[in-house]
Amino acid sequence: MLIKILLTVIFLVVTVYVGIYSRKQAKNVDGFVLGGRSVGPWLSAFAFGTSYFSAVVFVGYAGQFGWKYGLSSSWIGIGNAIIGSLLAWLILGRRTKLMTQHIHSRTMPDFFGTRYSNQGLRIAASIIAFVFLIPYTAGVYSGISKLFDMGFGIPYEYCIILMACLTAVYVILGGYKATAINDFIQGIVMLGGIIAVIAVVLNSQGGLVEAFHRMKDAVPTAHDLESPLYKDFQPGDFASWFGPNVMSLIGVVVLTSLGTWGLPQMVGKFYSITDESAIRRGTIISTVFAFVVAGGCYFLGGFGRLFGEPVWNEARHNYKFDDIIPTMLDTAVSSDLLIGLVMVLVLSASMSTLASLVLTSSSTMTLDLIYRDKRASADEVISGEIDDEVAEKVEKRKVVIMRVLIVFFIVISVLIALNPPTFIAQLMGISWGALAGAFLAPFLLGLYWRGVTTASVWACFIWGVGFTVINMMLNNAIANPINCGAIAMVGGFPVVILVSLFTKKLNKARVDRIFECYKK
């Protein structure tokens, strides 16, 4: 216990120190929200990766999907690396950096309002972001608390409150720069930790080959067979390339990989990176990080069936999937030092994601709802005249409000986490489905296609949020939350394209001025 406590305390002290160290760079809005748009490739890449992968992935997704698909769940991690990291950086990185800097956009809602000449879009996007980032945050709290309960015997409620307080301290003090530096430190811990945990877990099963052979013998349980997922199950499917249900697996890959392209806290990493050369280097670093962390998490989760059947929740008619990874660790890991490392690993993953979420939410509410700049014309937006003339006093006031809203956002998400409506993966499905379903298509197409109309963006907002909420209200009658999220994301593209073809176009001269950023 002393070793575990010591490792955790050292980690937390370093985290708070970074917040104190970075506070001088968080005195104005650009410094607090974007780190002055001068964050290098290593910090940006690790910030992207650690915000992407949290306790939700390690505890919730890896456990649930590893149980459902066996070793084929590793494809989810590979998809996260190729689609969620590599392609995201290649397709979004440069264009996001250049256009958002050109139109002086600090948040994703700000982008929608300026790019499509409609401040109503800015307000709607900020409300959507604030509302649907809350269940995501609650899921992160839930994941870290389950492992701390296992490792330290600390009650779930105390873990959540402790996490909330620590995250609030260093984000409020240092803003984005503090989160980026901490993300780098936390990312290194995650890389080393996941490799060590996989080695120990496989060793407890007699090595990789023996564990693989045991998975070939694994079969669905009686409760599993109640699900249509296993209706065509064949012996050995849990150790096969594509598992017992390839179409369901593809839905998970789409949700967890493509979803990052439309999440405000992920896309915001491209706003702050230094320059185009840093984007190229960041692409490689981020992809390697995702292969190790995401690939390792899902590969580890794929062996979950070797550690016993999880508890069946009769009320909700499903397994307690969030207990699978903690059970694996409790069974396989006997070293206090390694358990301490796992605690720090999951704490690292969770705090980095929480920091990104609360900073995104508070900045969105402050800049896009409370303190919207009165931008009179497209020329003023592009030239930056209005931003340059913002008084220092107003800038400081905005930062103060953002810090207050960080506390407000954390309190709400803690209240949800203390009484979560469902298990972690479903919380994520609802959050990612609504956010990426509403934002992904109009954001991505807006970077490349001049023909996107204001009406099509409104239509996509209604589609993404409406489809997710209606499915939730119908108790997932249309599709389970995971597939619902994937449908919402992909469906946004035909919505934007078709509506754009038949609705009023934006002013051509104004759009041309916006796209001039790519010619420089």
Short mmCIF file of C-alpha atoms in Angstrom, two decimals:
data_model
loop_
_atom_site.label_atom_id
_atom_site.label_comp_id
_atom_site.label_asym_id
_atom_site.label_seq_id
_atom_site.Cartn_x
_atom_site.Cartn_y
_atom_site.Cartn_z
CA MET A 1 0.00 0.00 0.00
CA LEU A 2 2.89 2.37 0.82
CA ILE A 3 4.38 1.90 -2.65
CA LYS A 4 1.04 2.55 -4.35
CA ILE A 5 0.39 5.65 -2.27
CA LEU A 6 3.92 6.97 -2.83
CA LEU A 7 3.74 6.60 -6.62
CA THR A 8 0.34 8.27 -6.72
CA VAL A 9 1.39 11.16 -4.49
CA ILE A 10 4.52 11.83 -6.57
CA PHE A 11 2.42 11.89 -9.73
CA LEU A 12 -0.12 14.28 -8.23
CA VAL A 13 2.55 16.64 -6.88
CA VAL A 14 4.18 16.85 -10.31
CA THR A 15 0.78 17.51 -11.91
CA VAL A 16 -0.04 20.40 -9.57
CA TYR A 17 3.48 21.83 -9.93
CA VAL A 18 3.05 21.98 -13.72
CA GLY A 19 -0.17 23.93 -13.20
CA ILE A 20 1.66 26.44 -10.98
CA TYR A 21 4.59 26.63 -13.43
CA SER A 22 2.26 27.38 -16.38
CA ARG A 23 0.08 30.01 -14.71
CA LYS A 24 2.04 32.96 -16.16
CA GLN A 25 1.11 31.83 -19.68
CA ALA A 26 -2.61 31.67 -18.88
CA LYS A 27 -3.35 35.33 -18.26
CA ASN A 28 -5.21 36.03 -21.51
CA VAL A 29 -7.70 34.07 -23.58
CA ASP A 30 -5.28 32.79 -26.25
CA GLY A 31 -2.82 31.71 -23.56
CA PHE A 32 -5.46 30.02 -21.40
CA VAL A 33 -7.36 28.26 -24.21
CA LEU A 34 -4.72 27.67 -26.92
CA GLY A 35 -1.36 27.99 -25.21
CA GLY A 36 -0.64 31.03 -27.38
CA ARG A 37 -0.94 28.86 -30.53
CA SER A 38 2.70 27.87 -30.03
CA VAL A 39 2.55 24.31 -28.75
CA GLY A 40 5.16 22.01 -30.33
CA PRO A 41 4.65 18.63 -32.06
CA TRP A 42 5.51 16.38 -29.11
CA LEU A 43 3.24 18.18 -26.67
CA SER A 44 0.44 18.43 -29.26
CA ALA A 45 0.68 14.78 -30.28
CA PHE A 46 0.68 13.54 -26.70
CA ALA A 47 -2.14 15.94 -25.81
CA PHE A 48 -4.17 14.48 -28.69
CA GLY A 49 -3.44 10.91 -27.66
CA THR A 50 -3.98 11.27 -23.95
CA SER A 51 -7.24 13.18 -24.51
CA TYR A 52 -8.33 10.38 -26.86
CA PHE A 53 -7.56 7.46 -24.56
CA SER A 54 -8.71 7.57 -20.95
CA ALA A 55 -10.06 5.19 -18.31
CA VAL A 56 -13.09 4.94 -20.58
CA VAL A 57 -10.97 3.03 -23.08
CA PHE A 58 -8.84 1.09 -20.59
CA VAL A 59 -11.66 0.05 -18.25
CA GLY A 60 -14.92 0.49 -20.17
CA TYR A 61 -14.28 -0.15 -23.85
CA ALA A 62 -11.42 -2.65 -23.56
CA GLY A 63 -13.37 -4.74 -21.06
CA GLN A 64 -16.72 -4.66 -22.82
CA PHE A 65 -15.53 -5.13 -26.41
CA GLY A 66 -12.80 -7.57 -25.45
CA TRP A 67 -15.53 -9.71 -23.87
CA LYS A 68 -17.86 -9.39 -26.86
CA TYR A 69 -15.40 -9.86 -29.72
CA GLY A 70 -12.42 -11.64 -28.17
CA LEU A 71 -9.02 -10.98 -29.72
CA SER A 72 -10.60 -9.38 -32.80
CA SER A 73 -11.28 -6.35 -30.58
CA SER A 74 -7.65 -5.44 -31.36
CA TRP A 75 -8.99 -4.08 -34.66
CA ILE A 76 -10.63 -1.29 -32.68
CA GLY A 77 -7.22 -0.14 -31.44
CA ILE A 78 -5.76 -0.42 -34.95
CA GLY A 79 -8.69 1.61 -36.29
CA ASN A 80 -8.11 4.21 -33.59
CA ALA A 81 -4.48 4.54 -34.67
CA ILE A 82 -5.07 4.65 -38.44
CA ILE A 83 -8.41 6.45 -38.71
CA GLY A 84 -8.63 8.26 -35.37
CA SER A 85 -5.02 9.47 -35.32
CA LEU A 86 -3.13 9.14 -38.62
CA LEU A 87 -5.94 10.17 -40.98
CA ALA A 88 -7.27 12.76 -38.54
CA TRP A 89 -3.91 14.53 -38.54
CA LEU A 90 -3.42 14.18 -42.30
CA ILE A 91 -6.90 15.35 -43.30
CA LEU A 92 -7.74 17.83 -40.54
CA GLY A 93 -4.43 19.01 -39.09
CA ARG A 94 -3.08 21.51 -41.61
CA ARG A 95 -6.40 22.87 -42.83
CA THR A 96 -7.77 23.29 -39.32
CA LYS A 97 -4.65 25.14 -38.17
CA LEU A 98 -4.61 27.52 -41.14
CA MET A 99 -8.31 28.31 -41.40
CA THR A 100 -8.97 28.76 -37.68
CA GLN A 101 -5.94 31.03 -37.36
CA HIS A 102 -7.03 32.99 -40.46
CA ILE A 103 -10.55 33.67 -39.15
CA HIS A 104 -9.35 34.04 -35.54
CA SER A 105 -11.42 31.12 -34.30
CA ARG A 106 -10.65 29.86 -30.79
CA THR A 107 -13.32 27.15 -30.41
CA MET A 108 -15.31 24.84 -32.66
CA PRO A 109 -18.60 26.75 -32.11
CA ASP A 110 -16.69 29.93 -32.99
CA PHE A 111 -15.61 28.24 -36.24
CA PHE A 112 -19.21 27.43 -37.17
CA GLY A 113 -20.40 30.95 -36.43
CA THR A 114 -17.65 32.64 -38.45
CA ARG A 115 -17.21 30.16 -41.29
CA TYR A 116 -20.95 30.06 -42.03
CA SER A 117 -21.79 33.70 -41.15
CA ASN A 118 -24.37 32.77 -38.57
CA GLN A 119 -23.97 33.50 -34.88
CA GLY A 120 -26.99 31.32 -34.13
CA LEU A 121 -24.87 28.32 -35.18
CA ARG A 122 -22.21 29.43 -32.74
CA ILE A 123 -24.69 29.53 -29.86
CA ALA A 124 -26.32 26.21 -30.79
CA ALA A 125 -22.95 24.47 -31.15
CA SER A 126 -21.77 25.73 -27.77
CA ILE A 127 -24.91 24.44 -26.06
CA ILE A 128 -24.59 21.04 -27.77
CA ALA A 129 -20.92 20.82 -26.74
CA PHE A 130 -21.59 21.77 -23.13
CA VAL A 131 -24.53 19.37 -22.69
CA PHE A 132 -23.00 16.30 -24.35
CA LEU A 133 -19.51 16.63 -22.93
CA ILE A 134 -21.01 16.02 -19.49
CA PRO A 135 -21.86 12.29 -19.94
CA TYR A 136 -18.40 11.79 -21.46
CA THR A 137 -16.81 13.31 -18.36
CA ALA A 138 -19.02 11.22 -16.07
CA GLY A 139 -17.82 8.08 -17.87
CA VAL A 140 -14.18 9.03 -17.27
CA TYR A 141 -14.80 9.55 -13.55
CA SER A 142 -16.54 6.18 -13.35
CA GLY A 143 -13.65 4.34 -14.99
CA ILE A 144 -10.87 5.71 -12.80
CA SER A 145 -12.93 5.23 -9.63
CA LYS A 146 -13.43 1.52 -10.24
CA LEU A 147 -9.69 0.90 -10.45
CA PHE A 148 -8.91 3.03 -7.42
CA ASP A 149 -11.50 1.09 -5.48
CA MET A 150 -9.65 -2.10 -6.47
CA GLY A 151 -6.13 -0.78 -5.83
CA PHE A 152 -6.63 1.24 -2.65
CA GLY A 153 -9.98 0.16 -1.29
CA ILE A 154 -11.13 3.79 -1.44
CA PRO A 155 -14.91 4.13 -1.90
CA TYR A 156 -16.09 5.07 -5.38
CA GLU A 157 -17.57 8.40 -4.25
CA TYR A 158 -14.34 9.61 -2.62
CA CYS A 159 -12.32 8.75 -5.75
CA ILE A 160 -14.60 10.82 -7.95
CA ILE A 161 -14.44 13.87 -5.69
CA LEU A 162 -10.65 13.62 -5.33
CA MET A 163 -10.20 13.36 -9.11
CA ALA A 164 -12.46 16.34 -9.68
CA CYS A 165 -10.58 18.56 -7.24
CA LEU A 166 -7.13 17.70 -8.59
CA THR A 167 -8.14 18.24 -12.20
CA ALA A 168 -9.74 21.56 -11.36
CA VAL A 169 -6.59 22.79 -9.59
CA TYR A 170 -4.10 22.38 -12.42
CA VAL A 171 -6.46 23.37 -15.24
CA ILE A 172 -7.62 26.52 -13.42
CA LEU A 173 -4.01 27.47 -12.66
CA GLY A 174 -2.29 26.80 -15.96
CA GLY A 175 -4.92 26.45 -18.69
CA TYR A 176 -4.04 24.67 -21.94
CA LYS A 177 -0.25 24.88 -21.54
CA ALA A 178 -0.46 23.10 -18.19
CA THR A 179 -2.65 20.38 -19.66
CA ALA A 180 -0.29 19.94 -22.63
CA ILE A 181 2.82 19.55 -20.45
CA ASN A 182 1.00 17.21 -18.10
CA ASP A 183 -0.33 15.26 -21.08
CA PHE A 184 3.24 14.64 -22.21
CA ILE A 185 4.26 13.34 -18.78
CA GLN A 186 1.08 11.29 -18.49
CA GLY A 187 1.55 9.89 -21.99
CA ILE A 188 4.97 8.50 -21.12
CA VAL A 189 3.46 6.79 -18.08
CA MET A 190 0.69 5.33 -20.25
CA LEU A 191 3.16 3.92 -22.81
CA GLY A 192 5.29 2.18 -20.20
CA GLY A 193 2.35 1.05 -18.10
CA ILE A 194 0.33 -0.64 -20.83
CA ILE A 195 3.34 -2.63 -22.08
CA ALA A 196 4.14 -3.83 -18.54
CA VAL A 197 0.52 -4.79 -17.80
CA ILE A 198 0.13 -6.81 -21.02
CA ALA A 199 3.35 -8.73 -20.28
CA VAL A 200 2.23 -9.61 -16.73
CA VAL A 201 -1.32 -10.60 -17.71
CA LEU A 202 -0.13 -12.88 -20.53
CA ASN A 203 2.50 -14.41 -18.27
CA SER A 204 -0.24 -15.30 -15.77
CA GLN A 205 -1.87 -17.40 -18.52
CA GLY A 206 1.30 -19.24 -19.51
CA GLY A 207 2.44 -16.82 -22.20
CA LEU A 208 0.99 -15.50 -25.46
CA VAL A 209 0.71 -18.84 -27.28
CA GLU A 210 -1.00 -20.61 -24.38
CA ALA A 211 -3.38 -17.67 -23.82
CA PHE A 212 -4.27 -17.70 -27.52
CA HIS A 213 -5.08 -21.43 -27.44
CA ARG A 214 -7.28 -20.93 -24.40
CA MET A 215 -9.17 -18.19 -26.23
CA LYS A 216 -9.78 -20.60 -29.13
CA ASP A 217 -11.63 -22.84 -26.69
CA ALA A 218 -13.74 -20.01 -25.23
CA VAL A 219 -17.48 -20.06 -25.98
CA PRO A 220 -20.37 -17.65 -25.25
CA THR A 221 -21.98 -17.93 -21.84
CA ALA A 222 -25.68 -18.61 -21.31
CA HIS A 223 -26.29 -14.88 -20.88
CA ASP A 224 -24.27 -14.11 -24.03
CA LEU A 225 -26.51 -16.38 -26.09
CA GLU A 226 -29.48 -14.16 -25.29
CA SER A 227 -27.91 -11.55 -27.58
CA PRO A 228 -28.17 -11.76 -31.41
CA LEU A 229 -24.46 -10.93 -31.50
CA TYR A 230 -23.66 -14.64 -31.21
CA LYS A 231 -26.38 -16.19 -33.37
CA ASP A 232 -23.83 -17.42 -35.95
CA PHE A 233 -21.06 -18.21 -33.47
CA GLN A 234 -18.52 -20.84 -34.53
CA PRO A 235 -15.95 -22.57 -32.26
CA GLY A 236 -12.76 -20.53 -32.16
CA ASP A 237 -14.42 -17.22 -33.07
CA PHE A 238 -13.04 -15.48 -30.01
CA ALA A 239 -9.51 -16.10 -31.32
CA SER A 240 -10.31 -15.47 -35.00
CA TRP A 241 -9.38 -12.49 -37.15
CA PHE A 242 -12.82 -10.86 -37.19
CA GLY A 243 -14.60 -12.38 -34.19
CA PRO A 244 -18.18 -13.58 -33.82
CA ASN A 245 -19.87 -10.59 -35.50
CA VAL A 246 -17.85 -8.51 -37.95
CA MET A 247 -20.59 -5.94 -38.73
CA SER A 248 -21.05 -5.07 -35.07
CA LEU A 249 -17.27 -4.79 -34.73
CA ILE A 250 -17.13 -2.34 -37.66
CA GLY A 251 -19.72 -0.14 -35.92
CA VAL A 252 -17.47 0.11 -32.86
CA VAL A 253 -14.43 0.92 -35.01
CA VAL A 254 -16.35 3.72 -36.75
CA LEU A 255 -17.65 5.22 -33.50
CA THR A 256 -14.35 5.17 -31.63
CA SER A 257 -12.14 6.16 -34.60
CA LEU A 258 -14.10 8.57 -36.77
CA GLY A 259 -15.66 10.22 -33.73
CA THR A 260 -12.45 12.07 -32.83
CA TRP A 261 -12.75 14.09 -36.03
CA GLY A 262 -15.85 15.85 -34.73
CA LEU A 263 -15.12 16.26 -31.01
CA PRO A 264 -14.31 19.83 -29.93
CA GLN A 265 -11.68 18.80 -27.38
CA MET A 266 -9.81 16.75 -30.01
CA VAL A 267 -9.96 19.14 -32.96
CA GLY A 268 -8.85 21.96 -30.66
CA LYS A 269 -5.37 20.40 -30.53
CA PHE A 270 -4.85 21.46 -34.15
CA TYR A 271 -5.74 25.07 -33.32
CA SER A 272 -2.81 25.42 -30.95
CA ILE A 273 0.06 23.65 -32.74
CA THR A 274 3.00 25.82 -33.83
CA ASP A 275 3.22 25.41 -37.61
CA GLU A 276 2.90 23.02 -40.56
CA SER A 277 6.22 21.26 -39.96
CA ALA A 278 5.11 20.55 -36.40
CA ILE A 279 1.90 19.02 -37.78
CA ARG A 280 3.91 16.59 -39.92
CA ARG A 281 5.98 15.43 -36.95
CA GLY A 282 2.96 15.36 -34.69
CA THR A 283 1.21 13.04 -37.14
CA ILE A 284 3.88 10.36 -36.75
CA ILE A 285 4.17 10.73 -32.97
CA SER A 286 0.40 10.61 -32.43
CA THR A 287 -0.04 7.53 -34.63
CA VAL A 288 2.69 5.54 -32.87
CA PHE A 289 1.25 6.53 -29.50
CA ALA A 290 -2.22 5.33 -30.55
CA PHE A 291 -0.92 1.99 -31.85
CA VAL A 292 0.76 1.23 -28.53
CA VAL A 293 -1.89 2.55 -26.13
CA ALA A 294 -5.16 1.80 -27.96
CA GLY A 295 -3.88 -1.37 -29.60
CA GLY A 296 -2.50 -2.54 -26.26
CA CYS A 297 -5.72 -1.79 -24.35
CA TYR A 298 -8.00 -3.70 -26.72
CA PHE A 299 -5.51 -6.55 -27.12
CA LEU A 300 -5.43 -6.87 -23.33
CA GLY A 301 -9.22 -6.75 -23.10
CA GLY A 302 -9.48 -9.52 -25.66
CA PHE A 303 -8.27 -12.03 -23.05
CA GLY A 304 -10.98 -11.06 -20.54
CA ARG A 305 -12.82 -14.40 -20.87
CA LEU A 306 -9.84 -16.21 -19.37
CA PHE A 307 -10.46 -14.54 -16.00
CA GLY A 308 -13.99 -15.68 -15.25
CA GLU A 309 -17.50 -14.52 -16.04
CA PRO A 310 -18.37 -10.98 -14.84
CA VAL A 311 -21.32 -10.31 -12.57
CA TRP A 312 -24.70 -10.27 -14.34
CA ASN A 313 -26.82 -7.17 -13.71
CA GLU A 314 -30.36 -8.52 -13.67
CA ALA A 315 -32.00 -5.08 -13.48
CA ARG A 316 -30.26 -3.81 -16.61
CA HIS A 317 -30.03 -7.23 -18.24
CA ASN A 318 -26.33 -7.00 -19.05
CA TYR A 319 -22.94 -7.86 -17.60
CA LYS A 320 -21.04 -5.43 -15.41
CA PHE A 321 -18.50 -4.96 -18.17
CA ASP A 322 -16.64 -2.25 -16.28
CA ASP A 323 -15.47 -4.86 -13.76
CA ILE A 324 -13.67 -7.04 -16.33
CA ILE A 325 -10.33 -5.18 -16.54
CA PRO A 326 -10.12 -4.56 -12.75
CA THR A 327 -10.77 -8.29 -12.22
CA MET A 328 -8.01 -9.21 -14.69
CA LEU A 329 -5.55 -6.96 -12.91
CA ASP A 330 -6.60 -8.12 -9.46
CA THR A 331 -6.11 -11.75 -10.52
CA ALA A 332 -2.94 -11.47 -12.62
CA VAL A 333 -0.92 -8.71 -10.96
CA SER A 334 0.62 -9.50 -7.60
CA SER A 335 3.35 -6.84 -7.54
CA ASP A 336 2.48 -3.76 -5.49
CA LEU A 337 4.85 -1.74 -7.66
CA LEU A 338 3.01 -2.77 -10.84
CA ILE A 339 -0.40 -2.15 -9.27
CA GLY A 340 0.85 1.30 -8.34
CA LEU A 341 2.00 1.81 -11.93
CA VAL A 342 -1.44 0.76 -13.19
CA MET A 343 -3.08 3.24 -10.84
CA VAL A 344 -0.86 6.02 -12.13
CA LEU A 345 -1.43 4.84 -15.73
CA VAL A 346 -5.20 5.09 -15.46
CA LEU A 347 -4.98 8.27 -13.42
CA SER A 348 -2.78 9.74 -16.17
CA ALA A 349 -5.18 8.76 -18.91
CA SER A 350 -8.19 10.04 -17.03
CA MET A 351 -6.84 13.35 -15.78
CA SER A 352 -5.57 14.31 -19.23
CA THR A 353 -8.97 13.64 -20.77
CA LEU A 354 -10.82 15.39 -17.95
CA ALA A 355 -8.59 18.44 -18.27
CA SER A 356 -9.25 18.64 -21.99
CA LEU A 357 -13.01 18.24 -21.51
CA VAL A 358 -13.44 20.85 -18.79
CA LEU A 359 -11.21 23.37 -20.60
CA THR A 360 -13.13 22.88 -23.84
CA SER A 361 -16.49 23.20 -22.14
CA SER A 362 -15.63 26.31 -20.10
CA SER A 363 -13.99 28.11 -23.02
CA THR A 364 -16.94 27.34 -25.27
CA MET A 365 -19.48 28.64 -22.80
CA THR A 366 -17.44 31.79 -22.08
CA LEU A 367 -16.40 32.76 -25.60
CA ASP A 368 -19.46 31.59 -27.51
CA LEU A 369 -22.33 32.32 -25.11
CA ILE A 370 -21.39 34.78 -22.40
CA TYR A 371 -18.78 36.95 -24.11
CA ARG A 372 -19.48 36.70 -27.83
CA ASP A 373 -17.39 39.23 -29.75
CA LYS A 374 -19.52 41.62 -31.80
CA ARG A 375 -18.10 40.94 -35.21
CA ALA A 376 -19.60 43.37 -37.71
CA SER A 377 -18.32 41.97 -40.97
CA ALA A 378 -16.35 39.23 -42.60
CA ASP A 379 -13.46 41.64 -43.29
CA GLU A 380 -13.10 42.43 -39.59
CA VAL A 381 -13.08 38.74 -38.69
CA ILE A 382 -10.41 37.81 -41.22
CA SER A 383 -8.21 40.84 -40.60
CA GLY A 384 -8.43 40.29 -36.84
CA GLU A 385 -9.15 43.96 -36.16
CA ILE A 386 -11.72 43.23 -33.48
CA ASP A 387 -9.66 40.56 -31.71
CA ASP A 388 -6.62 42.86 -31.64
CA GLU A 389 -8.60 45.64 -30.00
CA VAL A 390 -10.02 43.57 -27.16
CA ALA A 391 -9.12 45.37 -23.97
CA GLU A 392 -6.79 43.66 -21.53
CA LYS A 393 -9.37 44.10 -18.80
CA VAL A 394 -11.99 42.20 -20.80
CA GLU A 395 -9.50 39.45 -21.60
CA LYS A 396 -8.76 38.93 -17.92
CA ARG A 397 -12.48 38.90 -17.14
CA LYS A 398 -13.03 36.17 -19.73
CA VAL A 399 -10.30 34.04 -18.15
CA VAL A 400 -11.89 34.48 -14.72
CA ILE A 401 -15.28 33.39 -16.06
CA MET A 402 -13.72 30.35 -17.74
CA ARG A 403 -12.15 29.34 -14.44
CA VAL A 404 -15.50 29.67 -12.67
CA LEU A 405 -17.22 27.60 -15.35
CA ILE A 406 -14.58 24.88 -15.01
CA VAL A 407 -15.74 24.41 -11.43
CA PHE A 408 -19.40 24.47 -12.52
CA PHE A 409 -18.83 21.88 -15.26
CA ILE A 410 -16.91 19.58 -12.91
CA VAL A 411 -19.64 19.73 -10.25
CA ILE A 412 -22.37 18.73 -12.74
CA SER A 413 -20.35 15.84 -14.17
CA VAL A 414 -19.49 14.62 -10.66
CA LEU A 415 -23.17 14.53 -9.73
CA ILE A 416 -23.88 12.37 -12.81
CA ALA A 417 -20.88 10.13 -12.12
CA LEU A 418 -22.10 9.52 -8.55
CA ASN A 419 -25.29 8.09 -9.99
CA PRO A 420 -24.43 6.99 -13.54
CA PRO A 421 -27.39 6.09 -15.78
CA THR A 422 -25.64 3.14 -17.42
CA PHE A 423 -22.21 1.60 -17.92
CA ILE A 424 -19.27 3.52 -19.32
CA ALA A 425 -19.42 2.47 -22.96
CA GLN A 426 -23.03 3.59 -23.29
CA LEU A 427 -22.22 6.97 -21.77
CA MET A 428 -19.53 7.35 -24.40
CA GLY A 429 -21.82 6.21 -27.21
CA ILE A 430 -24.40 8.87 -26.33
CA SER A 431 -21.80 11.62 -25.99
CA TRP A 432 -19.72 10.83 -29.07
CA GLY A 433 -22.79 10.09 -31.20
CA ALA A 434 -24.46 13.44 -30.52
CA LEU A 435 -21.30 15.56 -30.71
CA ALA A 436 -19.66 13.98 -33.74
CA GLY A 437 -23.03 13.38 -35.42
CA ALA A 438 -23.73 17.11 -35.22
CA PHE A 439 -20.24 18.53 -35.82
CA LEU A 440 -18.15 16.12 -37.90
CA ALA A 441 -19.65 16.58 -41.37
CA PRO A 442 -20.07 20.39 -41.36
CA PHE A 443 -16.62 20.90 -39.83
CA LEU A 444 -14.72 18.58 -42.17
CA LEU A 445 -16.60 19.60 -45.33
CA GLY A 446 -16.30 23.26 -44.29
CA LEU A 447 -12.51 22.98 -44.45
CA TYR A 448 -12.55 21.61 -48.01
CA TRP A 449 -15.78 22.52 -49.80
CA ARG A 450 -16.87 26.09 -50.46
CA GLY A 451 -20.40 24.99 -51.21
CA VAL A 452 -21.52 24.06 -47.67
CA THR A 453 -24.52 26.22 -46.72
CA THR A 454 -25.72 27.55 -43.39
CA ALA A 455 -28.97 25.60 -43.70
CA SER A 456 -27.06 22.32 -44.14
CA VAL A 457 -25.16 22.92 -40.91
CA TRP A 458 -28.42 23.50 -39.04
CA ALA A 459 -29.80 20.31 -40.59
CA CYS A 460 -26.77 18.32 -39.43
CA PHE A 461 -27.02 19.69 -35.90
CA ILE A 462 -30.66 18.58 -35.79
CA TRP A 463 -29.79 15.21 -37.30
CA GLY A 464 -26.90 14.33 -34.95
CA VAL A 465 -28.53 15.43 -31.71
CA GLY A 466 -32.07 14.43 -32.73
CA PHE A 467 -31.17 10.90 -33.81
CA THR A 468 -29.13 10.23 -30.66
CA VAL A 469 -31.70 11.67 -28.26
CA ILE A 470 -34.69 9.97 -29.91
CA ASN A 471 -32.92 6.62 -29.81
CA MET A 472 -32.11 7.18 -26.13
CA MET A 473 -35.73 8.15 -25.34
CA LEU A 474 -36.94 5.01 -27.12
CA ASN A 475 -34.64 2.95 -24.88
CA ASN A 476 -32.27 2.19 -27.80
CA ALA A 477 -35.07 0.71 -29.93
CA ILE A 478 -33.47 1.98 -33.18
CA ALA A 479 -29.93 0.81 -32.40
CA ASN A 480 -27.68 0.24 -29.41
CA PRO A 481 -25.81 3.41 -28.31
CA ILE A 482 -22.61 2.32 -30.06
CA ASN A 483 -24.17 1.68 -33.47
CA CYS A 484 -26.43 4.69 -33.00
CA GLY A 485 -23.36 6.90 -32.62
CA ALA A 486 -21.72 5.43 -35.73
CA ILE A 487 -24.91 5.97 -37.79
CA ALA A 488 -25.19 9.56 -36.54
CA MET A 489 -21.61 10.36 -37.61
CA VAL A 490 -21.70 8.79 -41.05
CA GLY A 491 -25.25 9.99 -41.74
CA GLY A 492 -24.22 13.61 -41.26
CA PHE A 493 -22.33 13.65 -44.57
CA PRO A 494 -25.29 12.98 -46.90
CA VAL A 495 -27.37 15.40 -44.81
CA VAL A 496 -24.89 18.26 -45.33
CA ILE A 497 -24.25 17.48 -48.99
CA LEU A 498 -27.89 17.10 -50.03
CA VAL A 499 -29.16 20.13 -48.11
CA SER A 500 -26.26 22.24 -49.45
CA LEU A 501 -27.26 21.41 -53.03
CA PHE A 502 -30.77 22.81 -52.58
CA THR A 503 -30.37 25.75 -50.20
CA LYS A 504 -29.10 29.33 -50.44
CA LYS A 505 -25.34 29.61 -50.96
CA LEU A 506 -23.07 31.79 -48.85
CA ASN A 507 -21.61 35.01 -50.24
CA LYS A 508 -18.98 33.88 -52.75
CA ALA A 509 -16.57 36.77 -52.17
CA ARG A 510 -16.63 36.16 -48.41
CA VAL A 511 -16.03 32.42 -48.76
CA ASP A 512 -13.16 33.10 -51.17
CA ARG A 513 -11.53 35.39 -48.59
CA ILE A 514 -11.76 32.62 -45.99
CA PHE A 515 -10.17 30.04 -48.30
CA GLU A 516 -7.28 32.37 -49.13
CA CYS A 517 -5.52 30.97 -46.06
CA TYR A 518 -4.55 27.86 -48.03
CA LYS A 519 -2.74 29.89 -50.71
CA LYS A 520 -0.25 31.48 -48.34
#
